[in-house]
Coordinates of C-alpha atoms in Angstrom, one line a residue:
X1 CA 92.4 52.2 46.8
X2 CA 93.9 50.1 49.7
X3 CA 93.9 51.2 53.5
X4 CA 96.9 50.6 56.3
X5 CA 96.7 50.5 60.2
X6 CA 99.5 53.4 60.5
X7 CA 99.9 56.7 58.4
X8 CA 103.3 55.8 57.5
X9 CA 102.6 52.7 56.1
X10 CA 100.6 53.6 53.0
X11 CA 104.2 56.3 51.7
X12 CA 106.3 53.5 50.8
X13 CA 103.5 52.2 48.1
X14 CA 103.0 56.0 47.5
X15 CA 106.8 57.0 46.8
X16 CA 107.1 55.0 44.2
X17 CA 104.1 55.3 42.4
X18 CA 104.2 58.8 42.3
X19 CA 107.0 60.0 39.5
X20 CA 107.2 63.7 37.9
X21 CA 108.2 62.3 34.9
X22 CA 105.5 62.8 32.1
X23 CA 105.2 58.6 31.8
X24 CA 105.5 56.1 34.9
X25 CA 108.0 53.3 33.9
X26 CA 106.3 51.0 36.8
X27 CA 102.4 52.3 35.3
X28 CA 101.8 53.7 38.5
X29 CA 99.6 56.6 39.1
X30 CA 101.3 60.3 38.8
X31 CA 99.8 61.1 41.8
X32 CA 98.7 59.4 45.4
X33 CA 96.4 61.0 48.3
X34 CA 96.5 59.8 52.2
X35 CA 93.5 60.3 53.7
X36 CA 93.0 59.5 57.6
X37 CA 92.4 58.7 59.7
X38 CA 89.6 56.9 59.2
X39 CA 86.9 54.4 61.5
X40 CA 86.9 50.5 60.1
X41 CA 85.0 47.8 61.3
X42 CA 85.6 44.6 59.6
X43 CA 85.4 40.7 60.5
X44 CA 88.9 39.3 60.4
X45 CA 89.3 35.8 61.5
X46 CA 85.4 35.1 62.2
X47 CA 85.6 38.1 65.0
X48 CA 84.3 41.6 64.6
X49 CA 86.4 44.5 64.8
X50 CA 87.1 48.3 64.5
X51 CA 90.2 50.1 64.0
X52 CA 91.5 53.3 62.3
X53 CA 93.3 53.3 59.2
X54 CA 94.5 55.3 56.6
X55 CA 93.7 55.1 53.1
X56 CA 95.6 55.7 50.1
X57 CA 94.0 57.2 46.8
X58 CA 95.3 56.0 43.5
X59 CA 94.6 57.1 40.1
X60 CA 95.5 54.9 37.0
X61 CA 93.7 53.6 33.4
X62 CA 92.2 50.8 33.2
X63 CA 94.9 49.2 31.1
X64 CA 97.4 49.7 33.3
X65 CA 95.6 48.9 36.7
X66 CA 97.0 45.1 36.9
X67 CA 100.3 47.1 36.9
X68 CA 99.7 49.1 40.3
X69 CA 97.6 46.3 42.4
X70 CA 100.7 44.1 41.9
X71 CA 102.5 47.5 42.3
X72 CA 100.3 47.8 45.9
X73 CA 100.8 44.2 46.8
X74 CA 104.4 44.0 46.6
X75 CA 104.9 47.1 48.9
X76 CA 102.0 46.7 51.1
X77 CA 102.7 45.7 55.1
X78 CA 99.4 43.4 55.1
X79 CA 99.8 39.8 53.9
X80 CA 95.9 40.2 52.4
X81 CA 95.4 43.8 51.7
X82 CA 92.0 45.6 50.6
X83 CA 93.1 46.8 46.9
X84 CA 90.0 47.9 45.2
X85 CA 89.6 49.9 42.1
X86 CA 86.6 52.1 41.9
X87 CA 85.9 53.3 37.7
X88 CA 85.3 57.1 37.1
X89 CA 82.4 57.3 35.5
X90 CA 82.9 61.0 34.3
X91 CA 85.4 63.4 35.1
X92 CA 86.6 66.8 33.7
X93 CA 88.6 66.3 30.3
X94 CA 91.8 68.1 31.8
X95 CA 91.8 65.8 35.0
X96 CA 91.3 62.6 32.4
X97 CA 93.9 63.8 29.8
X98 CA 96.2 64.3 32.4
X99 CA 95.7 60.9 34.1
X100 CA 96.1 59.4 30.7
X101 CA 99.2 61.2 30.2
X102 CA 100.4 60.3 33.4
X103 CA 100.5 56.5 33.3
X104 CA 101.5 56.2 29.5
X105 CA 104.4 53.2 29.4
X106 CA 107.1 55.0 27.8
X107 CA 107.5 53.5 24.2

């Protein structure tokens, strides 16, 4: 998960990480969501502020999470983004199957 001030600026890091083939050669998620806008308030440089962002939804394994944060870093406009990864503690098997699928390296 990561968040940008625009809701443009979150489809570059999407783009790329989102491929119809059945394995990701960058172990990227098969698929991202934009969600926004959305309310922040945040301290930045000791001051208090608000703003509204966008946030973009990723889904990956584990194993190949180091892979899309630097993936996310690379592509994002913020010098010091929010990149977060939130574990899911129980889905359904088809959604889990197909994420695993999904972000296989190819061999």
């Amino acid at each position: 998960m990561t968040s940008c001030r625009y809701p443009q600026q979150p489809r570059p890091a999407a783009r790329p990480s989102t491929s119809p083939a059945p394995s990701s050669p960058n172990g990227s998620p098969p698929a991202a969501q934009i969600v926004g806008p959305v309310t922040s308030a945040f301290w930045h440089d000791g001051e208090f502020g608000t703003g509204e962002e966008w946030q973009l939804l990723l889904k990956t394994t584990r194993a190949r999470y180091p892979e899309l944060e630097a993936h996310l870093l690379k592509h994002h406009p913020w010098q010091n983004p929010e990149v977060a990864a939130v574990a899911i503690e129980a889905g359904s098997k088809g959604c889990l199957d197909w994420i695993a699928a999904n972000t296989t390296p190819a061999q």
